[in-house]
Short mmCIF file of C-alpha atoms in Angstrom, two decimals:
data_model
loop_
_atom_site.label_atom_id
_atom_site.label_comp_id
_atom_site.label_asym_id
_atom_site.label_seq_id
_atom_site.Cartn_x
_atom_site.Cartn_y
_atom_site.Cartn_z
CA MET A 1 -13.67 13.22 31.56
CA ASP A 2 -13.27 9.47 32.00
CA ALA A 3 -12.45 6.51 29.76
CA ARG A 4 -16.00 6.45 28.40
CA ASP A 5 -15.44 9.86 26.79
CA VAL A 6 -12.41 8.73 24.78
CA GLU A 7 -14.46 7.12 22.02
CA ARG A 8 -16.45 10.32 21.51
CA LEU A 9 -13.50 12.69 21.61
CA VAL A 10 -10.88 10.77 19.64
CA GLU A 11 -12.48 11.68 16.29
CA LEU A 12 -12.71 15.34 17.32
CA SER A 13 -9.02 15.19 18.22
CA LEU A 14 -8.14 13.75 14.80
CA ASP A 15 -10.05 16.62 13.14
CA GLY A 16 -8.19 19.18 15.30
CA GLU A 17 -11.37 20.39 17.01
CA LEU A 18 -10.21 20.09 20.64
CA ASP A 19 -8.57 22.96 22.50
CA PRO A 20 -5.17 22.43 24.22
CA ALA A 21 -6.76 21.80 27.62
CA GLU A 22 -9.06 19.12 26.22
CA GLU A 23 -6.16 17.52 24.33
CA ALA A 24 -4.14 17.34 27.55
CA GLU A 25 -7.05 15.78 29.45
CA LEU A 26 -7.66 13.30 26.62
CA SER A 27 -3.99 12.26 26.73
CA ARG A 28 -4.22 11.75 30.50
CA VAL A 29 -7.29 9.51 30.22
CA GLN A 30 -5.71 7.50 27.41
CA LEU A 31 -2.86 6.62 29.78
CA SER A 32 -5.21 5.12 32.36
CA PRO A 33 -4.83 1.35 33.00
CA GLU A 34 -8.21 0.61 31.42
CA ALA A 35 -7.40 2.52 28.24
CA ARG A 36 -3.88 1.08 28.05
CA THR A 37 -5.30 -2.46 28.29
CA ALA A 38 -7.75 -1.71 25.48
CA ALA A 39 -4.94 -0.26 23.36
CA ALA A 40 -2.79 -3.36 23.91
CA ARG A 41 -5.65 -5.62 22.83
CA ALA A 42 -6.26 -3.46 19.78
CA LYS A 43 -2.58 -3.62 18.82
CA HIS A 44 -2.57 -7.42 19.16
CA PHE A 45 -5.67 -7.63 16.97
CA HIS A 46 -4.08 -5.32 14.38
CA VAL A 47 -0.92 -7.48 14.19
CA HIS A 48 -3.06 -10.62 13.89
CA LEU A 49 -4.97 -9.11 10.96
CA ARG A 50 -1.77 -8.06 9.21
CA ASP A 51 -0.21 -11.51 9.53
CA LYS A 52 -3.38 -13.22 8.39
CA LEU A 53 -3.67 -10.95 5.37
CA ARG A 54 -0.07 -11.48 4.34
CA ALA A 55 -0.48 -15.24 4.65
CA ALA A 56 -3.58 -15.14 2.45
CA THR A 57 -1.99 -13.12 -0.36
CA ASP A 58 0.93 -14.17 -2.54
CA ASP A 59 1.82 -10.91 -4.32
CA THR A 60 0.78 -7.29 -4.80
CA LEU A 61 -1.43 -8.10 -7.78
CA THR A 62 -3.96 -10.20 -5.93
CA PRO A 63 -6.95 -11.25 -8.08
CA PRO A 64 -9.88 -8.90 -7.38
CA SER A 65 -12.17 -11.80 -6.41
CA LEU A 66 -9.72 -12.99 -3.70
CA ARG A 67 -9.24 -9.45 -2.39
CA ALA A 68 -13.02 -9.07 -2.06
CA ARG A 69 -13.28 -12.28 -0.02
CA ILE A 70 -10.40 -11.25 2.24
CA SER A 71 -11.95 -7.81 2.83
CA TYR A 72 -15.30 -9.40 3.71
CA ARG A 73 -13.75 -11.78 6.25
CA LEU A 74 -11.66 -9.01 7.79
CA GLN A 75 -14.76 -6.86 8.19
CA ARG A 76 -16.53 -9.71 9.99
CA GLU A 77 -13.62 -9.98 12.44
CA VAL A 78 -13.55 -6.21 12.92
CA ASP A 79 -17.28 -6.19 13.73
CA VAL A 80 -16.79 -8.86 16.41
CA GLU A 81 -13.75 -7.17 17.94
CA ARG A 82 -15.40 -3.75 17.89
CA ASP A 83 -18.00 -4.97 20.36
CA ARG A 84 -15.29 -6.29 22.72
CA VAL A 85 -12.67 -3.52 22.84
CA PHE A 86 -13.42 -0.76 25.37
CA PRO A 87 -13.71 2.10 24.54
CA TRP A 88 -11.49 2.23 21.46
CA GLY A 89 -13.44 -0.29 19.40
CA ARG A 90 -14.89 2.10 16.87
CA ALA A 91 -11.67 4.04 16.50
CA VAL A 92 -9.72 0.80 15.90
CA ALA A 93 -12.26 -0.40 13.35
CA ALA A 94 -12.11 2.93 11.53
CA THR A 95 -8.31 2.83 11.49
CA LEU A 96 -8.33 -0.71 10.11
CA ALA A 97 -10.78 0.29 7.40
CA VAL A 98 -8.38 3.02 6.32
CA THR A 99 -5.32 0.73 6.38
CA VAL A 100 -6.71 -2.46 4.81
CA LEU A 101 -5.67 -1.27 1.35
CA VAL A 102 -2.17 -0.45 2.57
CA LEU A 103 -1.80 -3.82 4.28
CA ALA A 104 -3.14 -5.61 1.22
CA SER A 105 -0.56 -3.94 -1.04
CA TRP A 106 2.73 -3.81 0.86
CA SER A 107 4.87 -3.05 -2.18
CA ASP A 108 7.48 -0.38 -1.45
CA ALA A 109 7.36 0.90 -5.02
CA SER A 110 5.89 4.42 -5.22
CA SER A 111 3.64 5.53 -8.06
CA ALA A 112 2.01 8.72 -9.28
CA PHE A 113 -1.29 6.86 -9.01
CA ASP A 114 -1.71 6.46 -5.27
CA VAL A 115 -4.96 8.42 -5.43
CA GLU A 116 -7.13 6.12 -3.30
CA GLU A 117 -4.65 5.67 -0.45
CA ARG A 118 -3.64 9.34 -0.37
CA SER A 119 -7.23 10.59 -0.50
CA ARG A 120 -8.19 8.50 2.53
CA CYS A 121 -5.40 10.15 4.53
CA THR A 122 -6.09 13.74 3.43
CA ALA A 123 -9.85 13.35 3.94
CA ALA A 124 -9.19 13.14 7.69
CA THR A 125 -8.05 16.76 7.82
CA ARG A 126 -10.67 18.40 5.63
CA HIS A 127 -13.82 16.80 4.38
CA ARG A 128 -17.56 17.04 3.98
CA LYS A 129 -19.71 13.96 4.08
CA CYS A 130 -23.29 13.39 2.98
CA GLY A 131 -25.65 10.71 1.77
CA PRO A 132 -26.81 10.06 -1.79
CA ARG A 133 -29.42 12.82 -1.61
CA GLY A 134 -26.71 15.34 -0.77
CA LEU A 135 -24.51 15.00 -3.87
CA ALA A 136 -25.74 18.33 -5.20
CA SER A 137 -24.66 20.10 -1.99
CA VAL A 138 -21.16 18.61 -2.27
CA GLU A 139 -20.86 19.92 -5.81
CA ARG A 140 -22.27 23.31 -4.80
CA SER A 141 -19.80 23.58 -1.91
CA SER A 142 -16.91 22.68 -4.20
CA THR A 143 -18.00 25.26 -6.78
CA THR A 144 -18.53 28.12 -4.34
CA THR A 145 -15.66 27.65 -1.87
CA SER A 146 -12.88 25.97 -3.81
CA ALA A 147 -10.10 27.59 -5.79
CA THR A 148 -10.01 24.48 -7.98
CA PRO A 149 -13.66 23.33 -8.14
CA VAL A 150 -14.50 19.72 -8.92
CA ARG A 151 -17.95 18.88 -10.23
CA MET A 152 -19.88 15.66 -9.84
CA PRO A 153 -19.97 13.43 -12.92
CA PRO A 154 -23.35 12.83 -14.56
CA PRO A 155 -24.81 9.63 -13.11
CA SER A 156 -24.71 6.62 -15.39
CA ARG A 157 -27.35 3.92 -15.47
CA ALA A 158 -25.11 1.56 -13.52
CA SER A 159 -23.92 3.90 -10.79
CA SER A 160 -26.82 6.16 -9.80
CA PRO A 161 -28.93 3.55 -7.92
CA GLY A 162 -26.01 2.36 -5.80
CA CYS A 163 -24.36 5.61 -4.66
CA LEU A 164 -23.54 5.37 -0.95
CA GLY A 165 -22.33 8.93 -0.41
CA ALA A 166 -19.71 11.55 -1.23
CA ARG A 167 -17.13 13.76 0.39
CA LEU A 168 -14.72 16.54 -0.49
CA ALA A 169 -11.04 16.35 0.44
CA VAL A 170 -7.75 18.08 -0.31
CA MET A 171 -4.79 16.44 -2.01
CA ASP A 172 -1.58 18.33 -2.79
CA SER A 173 -3.43 21.66 -2.33
CA HIS A 174 -6.12 20.64 -4.83
CA ASP A 175 -9.72 19.95 -3.94
CA MET A 176 -11.07 16.58 -4.99
CA ALA A 177 -14.39 14.78 -4.78
CA TYR A 178 -14.65 11.15 -3.64
CA LEU A 179 -17.80 9.09 -4.26
CA MET A 180 -18.49 5.52 -3.16
CA TYR A 181 -20.80 3.16 -5.04
CA ASP A 182 -22.12 -0.30 -4.27
CA ARG A 183 -22.62 -2.92 -6.97
CA ARG A 184 -23.89 -6.25 -5.67
CA GLY A 185 -21.80 -5.90 -2.51
CA ALA A 186 -18.61 -4.77 -4.26
CA ARG A 187 -17.34 -1.24 -3.60
CA VAL A 188 -16.41 1.12 -6.43
CA SER A 189 -14.60 4.40 -5.68
CA LEU A 190 -14.86 7.36 -8.04
CA PHE A 191 -12.32 10.19 -7.65
CA ALA A 192 -12.85 13.50 -9.45
CA VAL A 193 -9.79 15.78 -9.55
CA PRO A 194 -9.15 19.00 -11.49
CA LYS A 195 -6.88 18.52 -14.47
CA GLN A 196 -4.28 20.91 -13.08
CA ALA A 197 -3.67 18.40 -10.28
CA ARG A 198 -1.68 16.47 -12.92
CA PHE A 199 -2.40 12.91 -11.83
CA ARG A 200 -0.95 10.48 -14.36
CA PRO A 201 -1.52 6.72 -14.72
CA PRO A 202 1.37 4.24 -14.82
CA SER A 203 2.88 3.56 -18.23
CA THR A 204 1.44 0.03 -18.15
CA PHE A 205 -2.11 1.36 -18.58
CA ARG A 206 -3.64 1.10 -22.06
CA PRO A 207 -5.89 3.56 -23.94
CA ALA A 208 -9.33 2.45 -25.11
CA THR A 209 -12.66 3.87 -26.27
CA PHE A 210 -15.99 3.28 -24.52
CA ARG A 211 -19.35 4.85 -25.43
CA GLY A 212 -17.52 7.20 -27.75
CA ARG A 213 -15.29 8.46 -24.94
CA PRO A 214 -11.51 7.96 -24.67
CA VAL A 215 -10.62 6.03 -21.51
CA VAL A 216 -7.48 4.60 -19.90
CA VAL A 217 -7.64 1.07 -18.47
CA GLY A 218 -5.25 -0.81 -16.20
CA GLN A 219 -4.65 -2.42 -12.82
CA HIS A 220 -2.99 -0.96 -9.74
CA ARG A 221 -2.15 -2.93 -6.59
CA GLY A 222 -4.73 -5.58 -7.39
CA TYR A 223 -7.57 -3.20 -8.25
CA ASN A 224 -8.94 -2.59 -11.73
CA VAL A 225 -8.82 1.07 -12.77
CA VAL A 226 -10.64 3.05 -15.48
CA SER A 227 -9.99 6.75 -16.08
CA TYR A 228 -11.84 9.27 -18.25
CA ALA A 229 -11.98 13.07 -18.44
CA ASP A 230 -13.97 16.08 -19.59
CA ASP A 231 -12.79 19.61 -20.26
CA ARG A 232 -11.86 20.40 -16.63
CA VAL A 233 -11.96 17.24 -14.54
CA THR A 234 -10.25 13.85 -14.61
CA TYR A 235 -12.18 10.89 -13.17
CA TRP A 236 -10.68 7.68 -11.74
CA LEU A 237 -12.82 4.58 -11.14
CA VAL A 238 -11.16 2.08 -8.77
CA GLY A 239 -12.72 -1.22 -7.72
CA ASN A 240 -12.56 -4.97 -7.41
CA LEU A 241 -15.01 -5.48 -10.28
CA ASP A 242 -14.02 -6.88 -13.65
CA THR A 243 -12.99 -4.19 -16.13
CA ASP A 244 -16.15 -4.65 -18.20
CA GLU A 245 -18.33 -4.09 -15.12
CA LEU A 246 -16.25 -1.08 -14.09
CA MET A 247 -16.71 0.38 -17.58
CA ALA A 248 -20.48 0.41 -16.99
CA PHE A 249 -19.94 3.35 -14.62
CA VAL A 250 -18.47 5.51 -17.41
CA PRO A 251 -21.13 7.93 -18.75
CA GLU A 252 -21.62 8.56 -22.44
CA ASP A 253 -19.69 11.43 -24.02
CA PRO A 254 -22.25 14.28 -24.20
CA SER A 255 -20.49 15.75 -27.25
CA ASN A 256 -21.35 12.65 -29.34
#
């Protein structure tokens, strides 16, 4: 193994798929001068991004439009740096993608509604990933292998054309489904969790009705949030769209 293998094996290591001998060899290679230099450059880049993001944002409730512009510019910088950093570029970019939300909302206040941030962490230990054509297999896997199955929501007119993919993850011993949509370049996350997982919105959220279905609407850490439920599953829509646009992803109540 040499430094060129680190990029390929680091993700396997994060998923716990390397045996002890391979882990030891990976650690040895990571301590080589070449890898240490790449790590130092990556750390400097990470600190630069954090400082730039803090300077661009005044509070934890950043307007969604500003957050979208910041995320776009950060991604451009990540793409450039990824081509320069050897051989950790992709791993650094993936780590930054996971932590952008945390850096953008540095409030120390905890909340019962940390679903998006927590799901991104737990998905690293157990997940399945597929493209839009594989949504049925994600639901089938959840139904057949999970003690607390989560089913996919019926696609609405707004969301079905722009679905980018789906994965299953575990949060607090409960299976959950995570779908990502694209709407004119903006990302919308949909989380489906079984009701027994007991996720609750902050008290500042307000109830509303949309397409004959009760919904809960609010904002969390600068993102607009819409929640709805059926008999077994609670759904959370999180995105940097306006609330009215986010509502378009809510399907009609089939009982009406």
